[in-house]
Amino acid sequence: MPDLDLVTSWAIETLTHVIQTLMLLGFAGLLRFYFKSYQQGYLSDWSIACLSYGASEFIRAILTASALIGTTYPEWANQSLYSGSIFLHYVALTYIALGAFNAIKERDPSFLTRRILLLVTAAAAILTVVWMYSNQAGELTVFESELPRFVVPALLFLGISLFMFLRIPPGFGPKIVAFAFLFLAIKNLILSAILLFTTTIYLDWIISAQGLFTIVFLTIIMVGIVIWLLDSERSTSFYAVQRAEYLHTHDALTGVANRHQLVSKIPVLVDYCRSNNRHLSVMLLGVSRFKSVNERLGIRGGDQVLKEIARRLQQFNRKPIAVARISGDVFAVMFDHLKSRRHILDLAKELQKEISRPIEVNQRQISLSVGVGISRYPQHGVNAEILLNKATLALTEAKHQNASNITFYERGMDDAFSQLIDMEPILRKAFKQNEFVLYLQPQFDFDYQQLCGFEALIRWQHPERGLLSPAEFIPHIEQLGLTELLDNWVLERAAEILKDWQTRFNHVWPIAVNLSAQQFQQSKLVEHLTELMDRHQLDASVLELEITETVAMSDLSNGMDVIRRLRDIGFMVAIDDFGTGHSSLAYLRSLPISKIKIDRSFVSELQVNRTDATILKAMIRLAHGLGKRVIAEGIETQDQQDILQQLGCDMMQGYFYSPPIKLELAEQLIENELKLGREPLPSSLATA
Ligand code: C2E
Ligand code: MG
Ligand code: MG
């Protein structure tokens, strides 16, 4: 091959630069277009790379074309244009690298990484330019001075291709791109070696023709990217369709069927049961107080609990024919082999037992209780929505009676439900219009023979129905989820009364308030109470908190912790309705409470049932042994009072001494006490 004369060499070079410019600008536009449609970050990076590369090639085309037609620029202009083309070339390389990272890792490099890489690029470009122009003295050959232009991209392309081969995503497209980068790297390395070590006469040819190779490899890269993109879009949309189909019928969190799937499955099951003379039982399991589980364990902990419930239901050994999660804390389980109510009830109990086994989340054991609502085919309906609605009504009723009740749907529940819905605006209005009143029931100390405190009991002064007792509205408040409103109102009101007594009488008789289950399980209860007392400048010892045994023991370790914290701050904590829970005596030892309040049922049975007196005696003795005080509630007669006093009870509360009374009457009682020179008993007596 003959020596290439200068003009031909320039002509070839100009041509390759022009072709590369056109191709690269075309690629840049194409990638930008794809980026707009697919929003993949690497497309944007590679589009900028092509634009930059194209601009660099354009400058080179101008330089070689000028040389070809004999236009001469001042040296500084020449050098600036050349330096600019090198800078743009390096920017392009940086964006190629960024795009490759983005494509393989499927995440955008951070802002900082981008900045650092661009700074490195600028530094590398400056060094390259300095290297080239330091050759003014002619120490380097033309080829040596051109070296960085090939070596730097070679190393980068090598890096990218190796990176891609190591973590290559599946598919033909990424492989093509990785190979093209590898070939570009090899081409540049071979070229660099030739420039450095040989003096072949074909050097001019090689340098001019290498641009053609670059064009070929760039085209291959582009084709690879397009295939890659189309492939990945196809698999993304395939996955998206599959996921959408899955989510349409499954609960994303637990993987069991969702309400939609259940509703479409029930007709099939009903048909099957009809033709095979079978009965279908729909059981809805509602986790009690799941909100407080979420509060205690965090949303993630709550999710784990739900997953565990779903797992237990799916693996339940009595083979449910369907398991679904139909709302946040409600699961549906269906059976087709249960004929009698007795069988259904037994199985529902087994289910409850299965769910209430402790669940471990973040090294904490948590025990749940579930209410069960049951509807049946054919007795309660043939249609999916009807069966589910009736089971929901039964569940609402179950929860209303007791957190872990099992209730079958019954006629009339529908009416109760619509009544409940009608109650909501009325109750909210009652809060707004201040229709609630705190009644106070005095408590009497046997040893000191005087008033020792009050229990706050809420009443609703209904504009039409008159004074309503808690039993008539608290269940509605609970079912409508308005408990927090009521709890806060009671606490605020009690604190206001106490504060008022402090200013007016200069003495405060303790008031006991009833804490609801939700309130006791609220994660911020201690902070809330402390804030309340601070705000009213009250000592914690004047507020007594009554919680029922079942609430205190539903999550024993957490419950004990809350009670301990409350007591540390100085609040008095009493166990209300003591003796009605199943294992009161066994747990009495471990509960850090100050007082037990013996339930009314024991008191009313006293005269008829001697065993109750024996149990009471044991309870009182044990409580005293543990340094706790004992109050009996519901004392209605002189006899009851005498027996309880004999049994060693410390205090009493009941109609015999006084029914719950209005605030004004309670204040008269206080004034009387003060007149008689009786002051509130020292709080140490109450807090054992
Ligand atoms: P509790 O805390 O066990 O309250 C004692 C209940 O026994 C009160 O009924 C009281 O009026 C009644 N009682 C008192 N002495 C006698 C007596 O000698 N004989 C009879 N037969 N009954 C007596 P009330 O006020 O209807 O309250 C019922 C339940 O409602 C309370 O039981 C408590 O659990 C709940 N409650 C009342 N007020 C509130 C409140 O402000 N917040 C919360 N969360 N619950 C409340
Ligand atoms: Mg009470
Ligand atoms: Mg009670």
PDB file of N, CA and C and ligand atoms in Angstrom, residues 438 441 455-459 469-471 474 478 483 486-487 490 513-517 519 546 548 576-577 597 599-600 633-636 653-656 658-660, ligand 1:
ATOM      1  N   LEU A 438     -69.438  14.525  83.683  1.00  0.00           N
ATOM      2  CA  LEU A 438     -68.752  13.566  84.558  1.00  0.00           C
ATOM      3  C   LEU A 438     -69.480  13.523  85.887  1.00  0.00           C
ATOM      4  N   GLN A 441     -68.547   9.347  91.854  1.00  0.00           N
ATOM      5  CA  GLN A 441     -69.054   8.473  92.914  1.00  0.00           C
ATOM      6  C   GLN A 441     -68.043   8.450  94.060  1.00  0.00           C
ATOM      7  N   GLU A 455     -64.740   8.234  92.024  1.00  0.00           N
ATOM      8  CA  GLU A 455     -64.530   7.654  90.691  1.00  0.00           C
ATOM      9  C   GLU A 455     -65.332   8.488  89.697  1.00  0.00           C
ATOM     10  N   ALA A 456     -64.681   8.854  88.596  1.00  0.00           N
ATOM     11  CA  ALA A 456     -65.374   9.644  87.574  1.00  0.00           C
ATOM     12  C   ALA A 456     -66.120   8.693  86.653  1.00  0.00           C
ATOM     13  N   LEU A 457     -67.406   8.906  86.482  1.00  0.00           N
ATOM     14  CA  LEU A 457     -68.218   8.036  85.616  1.00  0.00           C
ATOM     15  C   LEU A 457     -68.984   8.919  84.632  1.00  0.00           C
ATOM     16  N   ILE A 458     -68.795   8.608  83.373  1.00  0.00           N
ATOM     17  CA  ILE A 458     -69.362   9.498  82.365  1.00  0.00           C
ATOM     18  C   ILE A 458     -70.875   9.264  82.183  1.00  0.00           C
ATOM     19  N   ARG A 459     -71.575  10.337  81.866  1.00  0.00           N
ATOM     20  CA  ARG A 459     -73.002  10.270  81.532  1.00  0.00           C
ATOM     21  C   ARG A 459     -73.222  11.142  80.299  1.00  0.00           C
ATOM     22  N   SER A 469     -76.679   6.269  80.659  1.00  0.00           N
ATOM     23  CA  SER A 469     -75.523   5.651  81.338  1.00  0.00           C
ATOM     24  C   SER A 469     -74.523   5.162  80.288  1.00  0.00           C
ATOM     25  N   PRO A 470     -73.275   4.939  80.707  1.00  0.00           N
ATOM     26  CA  PRO A 470     -72.236   4.558  79.733  1.00  0.00           C
ATOM     27  C   PRO A 470     -72.605   3.332  78.910  1.00  0.00           C
ATOM     28  N   ALA A 471     -73.307   2.393  79.514  1.00  0.00           N
ATOM     29  CA  ALA A 471     -73.648   1.168  78.770  1.00  0.00           C
ATOM     30  C   ALA A 471     -74.481   1.490  77.530  1.00  0.00           C
ATOM     31  N   ILE A 474     -71.299   4.004  75.318  1.00  0.00           N
ATOM     32  CA  ILE A 474     -69.871   3.668  75.132  1.00  0.00           C
ATOM     33  C   ILE A 474     -69.671   2.583  74.059  1.00  0.00           C
ATOM     34  N   GLU A 478     -67.211   3.021  70.894  1.00  0.00           N
ATOM     35  CA  GLU A 478     -66.110   2.102  70.574  1.00  0.00           C
ATOM     36  C   GLU A 478     -66.231   1.583  69.147  1.00  0.00           C
ATOM     37  N   THR A 483     -63.430   6.368  70.458  1.00  0.00           N
ATOM     38  CA  THR A 483     -62.997   6.229  71.856  1.00  0.00           C
ATOM     39  C   THR A 483     -62.012   7.311  72.271  1.00  0.00           C
ATOM     40  N   LEU A 486     -63.606  10.431  73.420  1.00  0.00           N
ATOM     41  CA  LEU A 486     -64.206  10.298  74.750  1.00  0.00           C
ATOM     42  C   LEU A 486     -63.132  10.273  75.835  1.00  0.00           C
ATOM     43  N   ASP A 487     -62.088   9.453  75.617  1.00  0.00           N
ATOM     44  CA  ASP A 487     -61.027   9.325  76.618  1.00  0.00           C
ATOM     45  C   ASP A 487     -60.402  10.675  76.919  1.00  0.00           C
ATOM     46  N   VAL A 490     -62.722  12.924  78.951  1.00  0.00           N
ATOM     47  CA  VAL A 490     -62.812  12.552  80.373  1.00  0.00           C
ATOM     48  C   VAL A 490     -61.563  13.019  81.126  1.00  0.00           C
ATOM     49  N   VAL A 513     -60.143   7.671  87.153  1.00  0.00           N
ATOM     50  CA  VAL A 513     -60.800   7.625  85.840  1.00  0.00           C
ATOM     51  C   VAL A 513     -60.615   6.230  85.243  1.00  0.00           C
ATOM     52  N   ASN A 514     -61.572   5.838  84.447  1.00  0.00           N
ATOM     53  CA  ASN A 514     -61.503   4.520  83.797  1.00  0.00           C
ATOM     54  C   ASN A 514     -60.766   4.653  82.472  1.00  0.00           C
ATOM     55  N   LEU A 515     -59.674   3.911  82.326  1.00  0.00           N
ATOM     56  CA  LEU A 515     -58.942   3.956  81.050  1.00  0.00           C
ATOM     57  C   LEU A 515     -59.512   2.884  80.125  1.00  0.00           C
ATOM     58  N   SER A 516     -59.794   3.268  78.896  1.00  0.00           N
ATOM     59  CA  SER A 516     -60.279   2.257  77.948  1.00  0.00           C
ATOM     60  C   SER A 516     -59.081   1.429  77.463  1.00  0.00           C
ATOM     61  N   ALA A 517     -59.417   0.296  76.847  1.00  0.00           N
ATOM     62  CA  ALA A 517     -58.343  -0.566  76.353  1.00  0.00           C
ATOM     63  C   ALA A 517     -57.468   0.172  75.347  1.00  0.00           C
ATOM     64  N   GLN A 519     -56.941   3.294  75.076  1.00  0.00           N
ATOM     65  CA  GLN A 519     -56.154   4.330  75.736  1.00  0.00           C
ATOM     66  C   GLN A 519     -54.934   3.717  76.419  1.00  0.00           C
ATOM     67  N   GLU A 546     -57.901   3.579  86.460  1.00  0.00           N
ATOM     68  CA  GLU A 546     -58.485   2.244  86.602  1.00  0.00           C
ATOM     69  C   GLU A 546     -58.401   1.525  85.272  1.00  0.00           C
ATOM     70  N   THR A 548     -59.004  -2.453  83.510  1.00  0.00           N
ATOM     71  CA  THR A 548     -59.550  -3.766  83.860  1.00  0.00           C
ATOM     72  C   THR A 548     -58.456  -4.808  83.691  1.00  0.00           C
ATOM     73  N   ASP A 576     -59.520  -2.608  87.948  1.00  0.00           N
ATOM     74  CA  ASP A 576     -60.974  -2.527  88.077  1.00  0.00           C
ATOM     75  C   ASP A 576     -61.587  -3.914  87.859  1.00  0.00           C
ATOM     76  N   ASP A 577     -62.759  -4.114  88.351  1.00  0.00           N
ATOM     77  CA  ASP A 577     -63.508  -5.366  88.161  1.00  0.00           C
ATOM     78  C   ASP A 577     -62.652  -6.578  88.495  1.00  0.00           C
ATOM     79  N   LYS A 597     -59.661  -3.404  92.824  1.00  0.00           N
ATOM     80  CA  LYS A 597     -61.043  -3.021  93.053  1.00  0.00           C
ATOM     81  C   LYS A 597     -61.904  -4.254  92.821  1.00  0.00           C
ATOM     82  N   ASP A 599     -64.708  -6.718  92.114  1.00  0.00           N
ATOM     83  CA  ASP A 599     -65.877  -6.514  91.261  1.00  0.00           C
ATOM     84  C   ASP A 599     -67.193  -6.675  92.030  1.00  0.00           C
ATOM     85  N   ARG A 600     -68.138  -5.892  91.535  1.00  0.00           N
ATOM     86  CA  ARG A 600     -69.473  -5.856  92.111  1.00  0.00           C
ATOM     87  C   ARG A 600     -70.115  -7.248  92.230  1.00  0.00           C
ATOM     88  N   GLU A 633     -66.435  -2.568  95.190  1.00  0.00           N
ATOM     89  CA  GLU A 633     -67.412  -1.677  94.560  1.00  0.00           C
ATOM     90  C   GLU A 633     -68.783  -2.342  94.532  1.00  0.00           C
ATOM     91  N   GLY A 634     -69.804  -1.510  94.422  1.00  0.00           N
ATOM     92  CA  GLY A 634     -71.170  -2.044  94.329  1.00  0.00           C
ATOM     93  C   GLY A 634     -71.747  -2.430  95.686  1.00  0.00           C
ATOM     94  N   ILE A 635     -71.281  -1.803  96.746  1.00  0.00           N
ATOM     95  CA  ILE A 635     -71.838  -2.122  98.069  1.00  0.00           C
ATOM     96  C   ILE A 635     -73.177  -1.398  98.211  1.00  0.00           C
ATOM     97  N   GLU A 636     -74.221  -2.194  98.392  1.00  0.00           N
ATOM     98  CA  GLU A 636     -75.553  -1.595  98.420  1.00  0.00           C
ATOM     99  C   GLU A 636     -76.222  -1.690  99.783  1.00  0.00           C
ATOM    100  N   GLN A 653     -67.076   1.481  97.802  1.00  0.00           N
ATOM    101  CA  GLN A 653     -67.752   2.389  96.874  1.00  0.00           C
ATOM    102  C   GLN A 653     -69.066   1.713  96.530  1.00  0.00           C
ATOM    103  N   GLY A 654     -70.152   2.435  96.571  1.00  0.00           N
ATOM    104  CA  GLY A 654     -71.426   1.784  96.246  1.00  0.00           C
ATOM    105  C   GLY A 654     -72.596   2.652  96.643  1.00  0.00           C
ATOM    106  N   TYR A 655     -73.756   2.226  96.165  1.00  0.00           N
ATOM    107  CA  TYR A 655     -74.948   3.023  96.439  1.00  0.00           C
ATOM    108  C   TYR A 655     -75.197   3.193  97.937  1.00  0.00           C
ATOM    109  N   PHE A 656     -74.709   2.230  98.718  1.00  0.00           N
ATOM    110  CA  PHE A 656     -74.943   2.312 100.149  1.00  0.00           C
ATOM    111  C   PHE A 656     -74.315   3.591 100.722  1.00  0.00           C
ATOM    112  N   SER A 658     -72.927   6.169  98.579  1.00  0.00           N
ATOM    113  CA  SER A 658     -73.459   7.216  97.690  1.00  0.00           C
ATOM    114  C   SER A 658     -73.473   6.732  96.247  1.00  0.00           C
ATOM    115  N   PRO A 659     -74.517   7.040  95.483  1.00  0.00           N
ATOM    116  CA  PRO A 659     -74.474   6.734  94.046  1.00  0.00           C
ATOM    117  C   PRO A 659     -73.551   7.741  93.364  1.00  0.00           C
ATOM    118  N   PRO A 660     -73.287   7.556  92.083  1.00  0.00           N
ATOM    119  CA  PRO A 660     -72.547   8.607  91.380  1.00  0.00           C
ATOM    120  C   PRO A 660     -73.372   9.891  91.423  1.00  0.00           C
TER     121      PRO A 660
HETATM  122  P1  C2E B   1     -66.927   0.549  86.483  1.00  0.00           P
HETATM  123  O1  C2E B   1     -65.683   1.324  86.273  1.00  0.00           O
HETATM  124  O2  C2E B   1     -66.795  -0.779  87.091  1.00  0.00           O
HETATM  125  O3  C2E B   1     -67.887   1.499  87.256  1.00  0.00           O
HETATM  126  C1  C2E B   1     -68.689   1.110  88.274  1.00  0.00           C
HETATM  127  C2  C2E B   1     -70.092   1.014  87.820  1.00  0.00           C
HETATM  128  O4  C2E B   1     -70.858   0.476  88.883  1.00  0.00           O
HETATM  129  C3  C2E B   1     -70.710   2.382  87.520  1.00  0.00           C
HETATM  130  O5  C2E B   1     -71.652   2.183  86.502  1.00  0.00           O
HETATM  131  C4  C2E B   1     -71.441   2.697  88.774  1.00  0.00           C
HETATM  132  O6  C2E B   1     -72.512   3.596  88.583  1.00  0.00           O
HETATM  133  C5  C2E B   1     -71.940   1.350  89.192  1.00  0.00           C
HETATM  134  N1  C2E B   1     -72.167   1.249  90.604  1.00  0.00           N
HETATM  135  C6  C2E B   1     -71.569   1.914  91.599  1.00  0.00           C
HETATM  136  N2  C2E B   1     -72.060   1.555  92.792  1.00  0.00           N
HETATM  137  C7  C2E B   1     -73.017   0.629  92.546  1.00  0.00           C
HETATM  138  C8  C2E B   1     -73.893  -0.128  93.402  1.00  0.00           C
HETATM  139  O7  C2E B   1     -73.901  -0.032  94.611  1.00  0.00           O
HETATM  140  N3  C2E B   1     -74.741  -0.997  92.766  1.00  0.00           N
HETATM  141  C9  C2E B   1     -74.784  -1.117  91.424  1.00  0.00           C
HETATM  142  N4  C2E B   1     -75.634  -1.971  90.891  1.00  0.00           N
HETATM  143  N5  C2E B   1     -73.979  -0.413  90.608  1.00  0.00           N
HETATM  144  C10 C2E B   1     -73.095   0.441  91.189  1.00  0.00           C
HETATM  145  P2  C2E B   1     -71.680   3.114  85.283  1.00  0.00           P
HETATM  146  O8  C2E B   1     -71.447   4.493  85.690  1.00  0.00           O
HETATM  147  O9  C2E B   1     -72.899   2.772  84.522  1.00  0.00           O
HETATM  148  O10 C2E B   1     -70.399   2.649  84.485  1.00  0.00           O
HETATM  149  C11 C2E B   1     -70.342   1.418  83.918  1.00  0.00           C
HETATM  150  C12 C2E B   1     -69.018   1.177  83.322  1.00  0.00           C
HETATM  151  O11 C2E B   1     -68.793   2.096  82.260  1.00  0.00           O
HETATM  152  C13 C2E B   1     -67.884   1.454  84.270  1.00  0.00           C
HETATM  153  O12 C2E B   1     -67.669   0.367  85.067  1.00  0.00           O
HETATM  154  C14 C2E B   1     -66.743   1.718  83.335  1.00  0.00           C
HETATM  155  O13 C2E B   1     -66.192   0.515  82.909  1.00  0.00           O
HETATM  156  C15 C2E B   1     -67.433   2.382  82.174  1.00  0.00           C
HETATM  157  N6  C2E B   1     -67.211   3.825  82.264  1.00  0.00           N
HETATM  158  C16 C2E B   1     -67.895   4.713  82.995  1.00  0.00           C
HETATM  159  N7  C2E B   1     -67.374   5.945  82.810  1.00  0.00           N
HETATM  160  C17 C2E B   1     -66.333   5.820  81.988  1.00  0.00           C
HETATM  161  C18 C2E B   1     -65.375   6.721  81.438  1.00  0.00           C
HETATM  162  O14 C2E B   1     -65.358   7.892  81.727  1.00  0.00           O
HETATM  163  N8  C2E B   1     -64.444   6.216  80.590  1.00  0.00           N
HETATM  164  C19 C2E B   1     -64.402   4.890  80.285  1.00  0.00           C
HETATM  165  N9  C2E B   1     -63.453   4.467  79.453  1.00  0.00           N
HETATM  166  N10 C2E B   1     -65.274   4.013  80.790  1.00  0.00           N
HETATM  167  C20 C2E B   1     -66.238   4.469  81.642  1.00  0.00           C
END
